[in-house]
Coordinates of C-alpha atoms in Angstrom, one line a residue:
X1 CA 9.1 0.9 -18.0
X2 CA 11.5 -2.0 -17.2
X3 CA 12.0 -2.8 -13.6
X4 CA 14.3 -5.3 -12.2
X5 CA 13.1 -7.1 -8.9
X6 CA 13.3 -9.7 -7.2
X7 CA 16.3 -9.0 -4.8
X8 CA 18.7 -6.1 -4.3
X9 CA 19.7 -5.2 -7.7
X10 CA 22.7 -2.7 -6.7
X11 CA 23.7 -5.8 -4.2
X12 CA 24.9 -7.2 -7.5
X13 CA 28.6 -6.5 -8.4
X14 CA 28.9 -3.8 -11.2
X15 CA 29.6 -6.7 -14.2
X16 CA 26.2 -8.6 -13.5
X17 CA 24.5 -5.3 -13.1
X18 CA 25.7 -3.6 -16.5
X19 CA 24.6 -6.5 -18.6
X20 CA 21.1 -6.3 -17.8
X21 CA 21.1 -2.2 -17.8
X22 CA 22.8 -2.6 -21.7
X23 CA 20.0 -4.9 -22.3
X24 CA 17.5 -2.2 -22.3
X25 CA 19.1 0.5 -23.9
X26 CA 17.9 -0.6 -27.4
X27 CA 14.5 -0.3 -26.3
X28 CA 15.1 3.3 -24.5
X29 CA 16.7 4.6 -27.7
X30 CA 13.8 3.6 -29.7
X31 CA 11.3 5.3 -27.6
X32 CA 9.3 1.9 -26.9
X33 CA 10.3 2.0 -23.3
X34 CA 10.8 5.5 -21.1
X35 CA 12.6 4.4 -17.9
X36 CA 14.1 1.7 -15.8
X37 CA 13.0 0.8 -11.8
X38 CA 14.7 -1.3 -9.8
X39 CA 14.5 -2.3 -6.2
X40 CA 17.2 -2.4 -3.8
X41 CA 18.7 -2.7 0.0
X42 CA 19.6 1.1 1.9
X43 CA 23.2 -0.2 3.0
X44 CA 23.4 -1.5 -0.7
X45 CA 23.8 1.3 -2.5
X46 CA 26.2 5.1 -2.8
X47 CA 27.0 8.2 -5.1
X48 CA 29.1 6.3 -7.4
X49 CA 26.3 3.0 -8.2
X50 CA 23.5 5.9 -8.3
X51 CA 25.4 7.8 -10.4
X52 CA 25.9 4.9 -12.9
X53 CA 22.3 4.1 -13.1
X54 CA 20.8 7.1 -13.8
X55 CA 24.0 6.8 -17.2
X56 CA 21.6 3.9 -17.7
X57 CA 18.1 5.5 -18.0
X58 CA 17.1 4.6 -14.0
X59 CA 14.6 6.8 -12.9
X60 CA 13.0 5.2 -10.0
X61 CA 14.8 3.6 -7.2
X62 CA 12.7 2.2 -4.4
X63 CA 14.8 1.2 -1.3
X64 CA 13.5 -2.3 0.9
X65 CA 13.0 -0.1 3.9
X66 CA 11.2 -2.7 5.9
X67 CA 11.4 -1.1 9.3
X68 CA 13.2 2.2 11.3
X69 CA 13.5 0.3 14.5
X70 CA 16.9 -1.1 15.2
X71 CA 15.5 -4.1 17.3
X72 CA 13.6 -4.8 14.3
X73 CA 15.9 -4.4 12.1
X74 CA 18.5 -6.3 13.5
X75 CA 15.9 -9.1 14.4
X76 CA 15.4 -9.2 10.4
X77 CA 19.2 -9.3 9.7
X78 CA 19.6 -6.1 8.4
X79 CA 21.7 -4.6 11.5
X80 CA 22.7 -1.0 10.2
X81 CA 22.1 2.5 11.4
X82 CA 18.7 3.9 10.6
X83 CA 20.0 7.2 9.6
X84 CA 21.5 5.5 6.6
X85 CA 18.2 5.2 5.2
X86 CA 17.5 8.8 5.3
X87 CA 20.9 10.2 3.9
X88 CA 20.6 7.6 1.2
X89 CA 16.8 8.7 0.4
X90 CA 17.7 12.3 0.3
X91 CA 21.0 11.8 -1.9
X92 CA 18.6 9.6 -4.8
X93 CA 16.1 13.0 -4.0
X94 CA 18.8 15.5 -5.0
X95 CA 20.0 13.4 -8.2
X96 CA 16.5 13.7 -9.4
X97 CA 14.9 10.4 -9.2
X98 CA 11.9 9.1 -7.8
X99 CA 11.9 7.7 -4.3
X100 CA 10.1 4.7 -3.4
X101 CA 10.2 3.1 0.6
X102 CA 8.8 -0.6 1.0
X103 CA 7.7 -1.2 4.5
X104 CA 6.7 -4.3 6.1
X105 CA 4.5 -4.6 8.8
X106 CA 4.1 -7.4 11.6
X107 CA 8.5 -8.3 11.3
X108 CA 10.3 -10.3 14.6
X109 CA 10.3 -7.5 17.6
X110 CA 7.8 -5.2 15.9
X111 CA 4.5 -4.2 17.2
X112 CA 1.9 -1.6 15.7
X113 CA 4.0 1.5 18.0
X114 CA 6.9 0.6 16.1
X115 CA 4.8 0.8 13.0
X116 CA 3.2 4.0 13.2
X117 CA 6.6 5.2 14.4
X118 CA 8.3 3.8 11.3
X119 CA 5.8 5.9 9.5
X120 CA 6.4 9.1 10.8
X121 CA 10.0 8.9 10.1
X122 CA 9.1 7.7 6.2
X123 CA 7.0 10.9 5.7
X124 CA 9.5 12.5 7.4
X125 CA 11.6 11.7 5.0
X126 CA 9.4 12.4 1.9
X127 CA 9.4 9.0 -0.5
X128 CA 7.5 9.6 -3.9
X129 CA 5.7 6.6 -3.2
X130 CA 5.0 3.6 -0.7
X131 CA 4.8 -0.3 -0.6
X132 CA 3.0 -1.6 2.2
X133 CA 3.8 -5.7 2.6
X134 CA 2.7 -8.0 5.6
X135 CA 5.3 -10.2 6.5
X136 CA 4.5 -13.5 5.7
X137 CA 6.5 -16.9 7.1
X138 CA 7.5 -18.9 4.1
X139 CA 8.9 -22.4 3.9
X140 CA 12.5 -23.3 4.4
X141 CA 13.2 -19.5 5.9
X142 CA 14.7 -18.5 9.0
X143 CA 11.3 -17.0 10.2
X144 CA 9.6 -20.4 9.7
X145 CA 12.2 -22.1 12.5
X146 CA 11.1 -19.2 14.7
X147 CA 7.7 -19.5 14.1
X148 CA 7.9 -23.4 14.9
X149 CA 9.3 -23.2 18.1
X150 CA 6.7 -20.2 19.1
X151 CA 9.3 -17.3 19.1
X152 CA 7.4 -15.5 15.9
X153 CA 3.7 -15.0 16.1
X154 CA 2.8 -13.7 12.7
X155 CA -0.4 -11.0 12.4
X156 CA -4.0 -12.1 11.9
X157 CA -5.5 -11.2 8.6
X158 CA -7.6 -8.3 9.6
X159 CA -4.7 -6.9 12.3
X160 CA -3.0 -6.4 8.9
X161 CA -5.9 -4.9 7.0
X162 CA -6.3 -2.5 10.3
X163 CA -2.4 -1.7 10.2
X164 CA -1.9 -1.2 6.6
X165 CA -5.1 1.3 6.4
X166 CA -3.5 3.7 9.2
X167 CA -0.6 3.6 7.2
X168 CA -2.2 3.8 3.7
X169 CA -4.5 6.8 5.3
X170 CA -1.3 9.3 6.8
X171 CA 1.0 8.7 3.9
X172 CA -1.7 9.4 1.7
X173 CA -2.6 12.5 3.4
X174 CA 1.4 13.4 3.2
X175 CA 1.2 12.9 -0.5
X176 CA 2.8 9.9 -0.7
X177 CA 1.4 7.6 -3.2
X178 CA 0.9 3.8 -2.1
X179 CA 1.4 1.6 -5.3
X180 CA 0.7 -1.6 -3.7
X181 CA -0.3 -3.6 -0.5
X182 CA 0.2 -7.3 -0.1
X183 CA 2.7 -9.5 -2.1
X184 CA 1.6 -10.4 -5.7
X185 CA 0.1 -13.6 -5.7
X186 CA 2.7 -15.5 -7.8
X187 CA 2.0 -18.9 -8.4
X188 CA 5.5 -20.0 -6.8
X189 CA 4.3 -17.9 -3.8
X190 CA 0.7 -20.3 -3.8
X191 CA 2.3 -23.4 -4.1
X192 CA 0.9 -25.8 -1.0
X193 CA 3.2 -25.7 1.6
X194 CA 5.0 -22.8 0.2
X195 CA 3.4 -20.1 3.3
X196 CA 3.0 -21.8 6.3
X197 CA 0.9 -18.5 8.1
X198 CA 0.8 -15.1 8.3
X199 CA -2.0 -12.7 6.9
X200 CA -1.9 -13.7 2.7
X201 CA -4.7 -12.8 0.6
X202 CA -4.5 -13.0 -2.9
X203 CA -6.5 -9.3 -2.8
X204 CA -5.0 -8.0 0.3
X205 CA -4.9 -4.6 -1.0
X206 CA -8.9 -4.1 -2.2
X207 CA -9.4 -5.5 1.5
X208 CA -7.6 -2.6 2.7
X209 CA -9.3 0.3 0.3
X210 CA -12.8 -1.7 1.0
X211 CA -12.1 -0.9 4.8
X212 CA -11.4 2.6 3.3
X213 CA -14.4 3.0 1.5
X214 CA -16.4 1.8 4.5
X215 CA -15.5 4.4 6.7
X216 CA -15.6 7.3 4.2
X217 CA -19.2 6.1 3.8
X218 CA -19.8 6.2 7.3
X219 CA -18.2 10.0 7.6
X220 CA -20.3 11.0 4.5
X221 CA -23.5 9.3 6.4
X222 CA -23.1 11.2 9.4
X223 CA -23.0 14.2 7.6
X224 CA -26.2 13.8 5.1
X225 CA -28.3 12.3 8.2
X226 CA -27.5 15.6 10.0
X227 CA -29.7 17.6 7.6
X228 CA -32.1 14.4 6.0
X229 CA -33.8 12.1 8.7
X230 CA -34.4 9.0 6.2
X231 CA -33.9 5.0 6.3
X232 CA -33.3 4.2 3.2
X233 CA -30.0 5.3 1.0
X234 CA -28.5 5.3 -2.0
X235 CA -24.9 5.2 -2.1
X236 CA -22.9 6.1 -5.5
X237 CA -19.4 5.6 -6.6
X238 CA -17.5 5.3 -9.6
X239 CA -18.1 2.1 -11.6
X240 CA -14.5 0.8 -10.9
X241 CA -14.7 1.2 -6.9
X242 CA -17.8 -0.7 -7.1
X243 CA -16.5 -4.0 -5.3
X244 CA -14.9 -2.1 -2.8
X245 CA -17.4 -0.2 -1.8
X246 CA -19.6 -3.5 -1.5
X247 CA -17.0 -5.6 0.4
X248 CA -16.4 -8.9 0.1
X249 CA -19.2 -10.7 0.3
X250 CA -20.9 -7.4 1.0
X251 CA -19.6 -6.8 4.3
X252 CA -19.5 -3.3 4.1
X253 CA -23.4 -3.2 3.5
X254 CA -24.4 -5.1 5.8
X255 CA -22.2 -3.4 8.5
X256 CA -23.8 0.0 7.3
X257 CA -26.9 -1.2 7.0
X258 CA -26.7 -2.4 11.0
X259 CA -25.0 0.6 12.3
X260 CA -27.2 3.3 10.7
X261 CA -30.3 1.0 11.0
X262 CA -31.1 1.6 7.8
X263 CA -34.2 -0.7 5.9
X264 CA -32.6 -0.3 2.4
X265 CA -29.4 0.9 1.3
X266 CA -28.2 0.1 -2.5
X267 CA -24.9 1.3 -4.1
X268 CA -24.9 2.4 -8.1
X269 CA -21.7 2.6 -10.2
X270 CA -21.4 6.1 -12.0
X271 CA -19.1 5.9 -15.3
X272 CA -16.4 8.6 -14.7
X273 CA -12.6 9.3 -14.8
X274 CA -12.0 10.5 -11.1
X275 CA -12.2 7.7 -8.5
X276 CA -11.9 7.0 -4.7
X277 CA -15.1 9.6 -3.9
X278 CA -18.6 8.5 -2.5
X279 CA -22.3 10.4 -2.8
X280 CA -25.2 9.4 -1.0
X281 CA -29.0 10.3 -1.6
X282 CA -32.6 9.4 -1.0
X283 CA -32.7 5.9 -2.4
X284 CA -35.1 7.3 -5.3
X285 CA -32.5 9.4 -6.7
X286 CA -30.2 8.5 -9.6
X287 CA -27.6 11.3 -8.5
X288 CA -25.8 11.6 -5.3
X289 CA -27.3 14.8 -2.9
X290 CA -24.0 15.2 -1.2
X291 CA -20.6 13.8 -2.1
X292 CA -16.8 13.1 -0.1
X293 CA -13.8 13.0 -2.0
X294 CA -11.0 10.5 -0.6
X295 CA -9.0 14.0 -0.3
X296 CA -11.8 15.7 1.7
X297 CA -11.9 12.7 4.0
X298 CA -8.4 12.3 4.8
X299 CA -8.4 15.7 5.8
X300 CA -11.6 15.4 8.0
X301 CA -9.8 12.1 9.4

């Protein structure tokens, strides 16, 4: 796949777009490359660009969706009715591509309300699939004068974590797939001086699924400790959620370790093609005695 980024792609007028859309027809025909993304604004796109694209071998259009609050929205200079969003989502439904919202959490005027409101809407409105970014106050922007003279406060690192894993959690349970937390760590984007604040991590996103894991573990805990007294545990994942089970700098075992008071709690990786569950056992055993799937949890949740 070939995705154009980096701005509002449609925003472009038709004779900049085409160029780049002719580029990777060569490659299409050839069968070395299946589709095209790109990303663009709501109020930046119609039938007739939409229509063009998909001539063009588009498939996936994800729309900068940021916020559904008009305060927000028009704190963030992008002052147009919300309902735009939703009849331009459901028009790129019907022509048969997939739908992607990017939200943004912690904007000018928002608050974690207008979050979880902004969420119901997007599932509402049925997106394939989800970006979740924290807004982040760069150098040289508008939102850096505003943070200077203390109009802005920007979210703490772990407000974000917290805000992103209610979010990640219901659209997940709505089937919408989240593709990405957290902005790429670009080396532009981790130049000194570059962000002056707001809640960047270079793995903001395994911070968020490590918070997951946590409390999945501490569902599936509950429920083997109803039927088996012990103090020592064994949890198991697969191989590849290994480090987010753990936590950075194995946070989440020491926090289960202090809130189940256990004396010994290990985790073992399992080599397997389904991820995102967790067993737990005596801390003898080499397989899990009772097991949650990510699935199973979300609907317990």
């Amino acid at each position: 796949e070939v995705a154009f980024y980096g701005g509002s792609f449609t925003a472009l007028p038709w004779n900049q777009q085409q160029p780049y859309l002719q580029a990777v027809q060569p490659f299409i025909t050839s069968g070395s490359i299946k589709s095209i993304r790109i990303s663009t604004r709501p109020d930046a796109i119609d039938e007739p660009g939409i229509n063009r694209l998909a001539d063009y071998g588009v498939r996936t259009i994800e729309l900068g969706v940021q916020s559904l609050d008009r305060d927000v929205l028009r704190a963030s200079g992008r002052d147009y009715d919300i309902s735009l969003v939703g009849d331009v989502s459901k028009l790129i439904k019907q022509k048969g591509f997939m739908l992607g919202h990017q939200l943004m959490i912690g904007l000018p005027g928002s608050d974690l309300a207008k979050e979880l409101e902004t969420l119901e809407q997007v599932i509402r409105i049925g997106p394939d699939l989800a970006r979740i970014y924290p807004t982040l106050v760069l150098r040289g922007t508008t939102l850096a004068r505003l943070y200077k003279d203390g109009s802005y406060r920007p979210l703490l690192l772990q407000e974000a974590v917290q805000t992103a894993l209610l979010m990640l959690t219901q659209l997940e349970k709505a089937g919408i797939k989240v593709i990405r937390m957290g902005l790429q760590p670009t080396p532009e984007l981790q130049r000194p001086g570059e962000i002056l604040a707001g809640p960047f991590h270079p793995g903001f996103g395994e911070l968020v699924l490590s918070e997951l894991f946590q409390w999945q573990a501490i569902l599936l805990i509950n429920r083997f400790q109803e039927r088996e007294v012990t103090n020592r545990l064994k949890l198991y994942v697969n191989q590849r959620d290994l480090s987010k089970m753990i936590g950075q700098n194995r946070r989440n075992l020491r926090n289960l370790k202090a809130r189940f008071q256990l004396e010994q709690l290990e985790v073992k990786g399992i080599e397997g093609s389904e991820q995102a569950w967790i067993g737990v056992g005596q801390w003898h055993r080499e397989v899990p005695q009772l097991v949650l799937s990510r699935q199973s949890f979300l609907c317990l949740e």
